[in-house]
Amino acid sequence: WALLVAIRHEHTDVVDVLLPFANVAAHSGQALFIAVQIGCLDIVRQLLPVSDPRAHESECLRMAAQSNHFDLVRLLLPLSEPTARHSEALQWACFYRNDILMDLLWAVSDPQDALCDMQTHPRRRGPQCCLLERRILQHCVGSHLGGAVLDAERREKRM
């Protein structure tokens, strides 16, 4: 537990000392999750060699996206499963209208599955769904469906 306290207080030097003696795997990804939750990139880097970012359906990637933390998402993405829980990381990027995160997650996620799931969550419905819908239309058919894209934009403005 000393390791978890050091992580919560962002003491990278203490984490360095304790890490060789800690059984990080026994805590089921809790150490990495806490580091991601507080947004401490240095400690996340320290923990990655002894942690599994895919644990709990890649919850660390989802937390990084939910926290709108680009550098953490970029670090965790190659080690995670971005399609977990209906591409929830992409959903959070969309929810916060973070185009940079959306661009990063787009190719490795399932945008249509993400949109369907967003439409079932009252907290995530609304203009963000229209934003994702517009991106899907633009991606699938490019400029050939300019009218449909405009319709999606109109719905977004009304919400």
Short mmCIF file of C-alpha atoms in Angstrom, two decimals:
data_model
loop_
_atom_site.label_atom_id
_atom_site.label_comp_id
_atom_site.label_asym_id
_atom_site.label_seq_id
_atom_site.Cartn_x
_atom_site.Cartn_y
_atom_site.Cartn_z
CA TRP A 1 0.00 0.00 0.00
CA ALA A 2 2.97 2.33 0.46
CA LEU A 3 3.38 2.30 -3.31
CA LEU A 4 -0.22 3.45 -3.82
CA VAL A 5 0.26 6.31 -1.36
CA ALA A 6 3.46 7.37 -3.15
CA ILE A 7 1.59 7.29 -6.47
CA ARG A 8 -1.32 9.35 -5.14
CA HIS A 9 1.12 12.02 -3.94
CA GLU A 10 3.12 11.87 -7.19
CA HIS A 11 6.40 10.98 -5.46
CA THR A 12 8.23 9.53 -8.46
CA ASP A 13 11.43 9.03 -6.45
CA VAL A 14 9.59 6.96 -3.81
CA VAL A 15 7.87 4.95 -6.54
CA ASP A 16 11.33 4.17 -7.97
CA VAL A 17 12.46 2.85 -4.59
CA LEU A 18 9.31 0.84 -3.82
CA LEU A 19 8.55 -0.57 -7.25
CA PRO A 20 11.08 -3.44 -7.15
CA PHE A 21 9.55 -4.65 -3.87
CA ALA A 22 5.89 -4.18 -4.74
CA ASN A 23 3.62 -6.82 -6.18
CA VAL A 24 1.85 -4.54 -8.64
CA ALA A 25 0.01 -7.43 -10.29
CA ALA A 26 -1.62 -8.35 -6.97
CA HIS A 27 -3.46 -5.03 -6.93
CA SER A 28 -5.16 -5.80 -10.25
CA GLY A 29 -4.06 -2.66 -12.06
CA GLN A 30 -4.93 -0.31 -9.22
CA ALA A 31 -1.50 1.35 -9.20
CA LEU A 32 -1.61 2.16 -12.91
CA PHE A 33 -5.23 3.29 -12.68
CA ILE A 34 -4.42 5.74 -9.86
CA ALA A 35 -1.45 7.14 -11.79
CA VAL A 36 -3.67 7.65 -14.85
CA GLN A 37 -6.47 9.09 -12.75
CA ILE A 38 -4.20 11.79 -11.29
CA GLY A 39 -2.60 12.36 -14.71
CA CYS A 40 0.98 11.63 -13.69
CA LEU A 41 2.70 10.71 -16.95
CA ASP A 42 6.07 9.98 -15.30
CA ILE A 43 4.62 7.46 -12.87
CA VAL A 44 2.54 5.84 -15.61
CA ARG A 45 5.79 5.34 -17.55
CA GLN A 46 7.37 3.81 -14.44
CA LEU A 47 4.48 1.40 -13.94
CA LEU A 48 3.92 0.26 -17.53
CA PRO A 49 6.66 -2.42 -17.55
CA VAL A 50 5.03 -4.16 -14.57
CA SER A 51 1.37 -3.43 -15.35
CA ASP A 52 -1.24 -4.58 -17.82
CA PRO A 53 -3.00 -1.63 -19.47
CA ARG A 54 -5.58 -4.05 -20.92
CA ALA A 55 -6.84 -4.92 -17.43
CA HIS A 56 -10.53 -4.30 -16.74
CA GLU A 57 -11.34 -3.74 -20.41
CA SER A 58 -8.57 -1.14 -20.82
CA GLU A 59 -10.00 1.05 -18.08
CA CYS A 60 -6.80 3.11 -17.94
CA LEU A 61 -7.18 4.17 -21.58
CA ARG A 62 -10.81 5.06 -20.94
CA MET A 63 -9.86 7.06 -17.83
CA ALA A 64 -7.16 8.93 -19.75
CA ALA A 65 -9.68 9.84 -22.46
CA GLN A 66 -12.30 10.76 -19.87
CA SER A 67 -9.72 13.03 -18.22
CA ASN A 68 -9.03 14.56 -21.64
CA HIS A 69 -5.32 13.75 -21.25
CA PHE A 70 -3.79 13.46 -24.73
CA ASP A 71 -0.28 12.39 -23.67
CA LEU A 72 -1.61 9.55 -21.51
CA VAL A 73 -3.95 8.35 -24.25
CA ARG A 74 -1.09 8.41 -26.75
CA LEU A 75 1.14 6.44 -24.35
CA LEU A 76 -1.49 3.84 -23.42
CA LEU A 77 -3.10 3.39 -26.84
CA PRO A 78 -0.64 0.88 -28.33
CA LEU A 79 -0.83 -1.21 -25.15
CA SER A 80 -4.61 -1.13 -24.74
CA GLU A 81 -7.77 -2.27 -26.46
CA PRO A 82 -9.44 0.90 -27.79
CA THR A 83 -12.61 -0.93 -28.88
CA ALA A 84 -13.30 -2.08 -25.30
CA ARG A 85 -16.74 -1.21 -23.94
CA HIS A 86 -18.05 0.08 -27.26
CA SER A 87 -14.97 2.23 -27.97
CA GLU A 88 -15.61 4.19 -24.80
CA ALA A 89 -12.33 6.09 -25.09
CA LEU A 90 -13.56 7.53 -28.41
CA GLN A 91 -16.90 8.31 -26.79
CA TRP A 92 -15.18 10.41 -24.12
CA ALA A 93 -13.06 12.21 -26.71
CA CYS A 94 -16.28 13.00 -28.55
CA PHE A 95 -18.10 13.98 -25.34
CA TYR A 96 -15.43 16.61 -24.64
CA ARG A 97 -15.30 17.61 -28.31
CA ASN A 98 -11.58 16.95 -28.36
CA ASP A 99 -10.79 16.71 -32.07
CA ILE A 100 -7.16 15.81 -31.45
CA LEU A 101 -8.10 12.83 -29.27
CA MET A 102 -10.82 11.84 -31.72
CA ASP A 103 -8.29 11.84 -34.55
CA LEU A 104 -5.89 9.73 -32.48
CA LEU A 105 -8.53 7.16 -31.51
CA TRP A 106 -10.56 7.09 -34.73
CA ALA A 107 -8.64 4.50 -36.77
CA VAL A 108 -8.31 2.03 -33.89
CA SER A 109 -11.87 2.33 -32.55
CA ASP A 110 -15.29 1.35 -33.80
CA PRO A 111 -17.03 4.71 -34.32
CA GLN A 112 -20.40 3.22 -35.29
CA ASP A 113 -20.48 1.03 -32.18
CA ALA A 114 -19.45 4.06 -30.11
CA LEU A 115 -22.29 6.13 -31.58
CA CYS A 116 -24.89 3.43 -30.92
CA ASP A 117 -23.72 3.15 -27.31
CA MET A 118 -23.65 6.93 -26.81
CA GLN A 119 -27.25 7.16 -27.97
CA THR A 120 -28.30 4.82 -25.14
CA HIS A 121 -26.65 6.88 -22.37
CA PRO A 122 -28.61 9.99 -21.34
CA ARG A 123 -25.44 11.67 -20.08
CA ARG A 124 -23.61 11.23 -23.37
CA ARG A 125 -26.47 11.95 -25.78
CA GLY A 126 -26.90 15.27 -27.47
CA PRO A 127 -24.63 17.41 -29.62
CA GLN A 128 -21.74 15.03 -29.05
CA CYS A 129 -23.66 12.27 -30.84
CA CYS A 130 -24.23 14.59 -33.78
CA LEU A 131 -20.51 15.37 -33.84
CA LEU A 132 -19.66 11.68 -34.01
CA GLU A 133 -22.42 11.04 -36.53
CA ARG A 134 -21.07 13.82 -38.76
CA ARG A 135 -17.56 12.39 -38.56
CA ILE A 136 -18.83 8.93 -39.48
CA LEU A 137 -20.65 10.35 -42.50
CA GLN A 138 -17.63 12.35 -43.58
CA HIS A 139 -15.38 9.37 -43.20
CA CYS A 140 -17.64 6.88 -44.99
CA VAL A 141 -18.66 8.87 -47.99
CA GLY A 142 -16.61 12.02 -47.98
CA SER A 143 -18.11 14.97 -49.76
CA HIS A 144 -20.67 12.92 -51.73
CA LEU A 145 -23.15 13.25 -48.89
CA GLY A 146 -22.73 16.93 -48.24
CA GLY A 147 -26.46 17.29 -47.62
CA ALA A 148 -26.48 14.57 -44.94
CA VAL A 149 -23.52 16.20 -43.25
CA LEU A 150 -25.35 19.51 -43.23
CA ASP A 151 -28.40 17.79 -41.71
CA ALA A 152 -26.23 16.38 -38.91
CA GLU A 153 -24.80 19.87 -38.31
CA ARG A 154 -28.30 21.36 -38.14
CA ARG A 155 -29.37 18.75 -35.57
CA GLU A 156 -26.24 19.49 -33.54
CA LYS A 157 -27.05 23.21 -33.48
CA ARG A 158 -30.62 22.55 -32.35
CA MET A 159 -29.48 20.50 -29.33
#
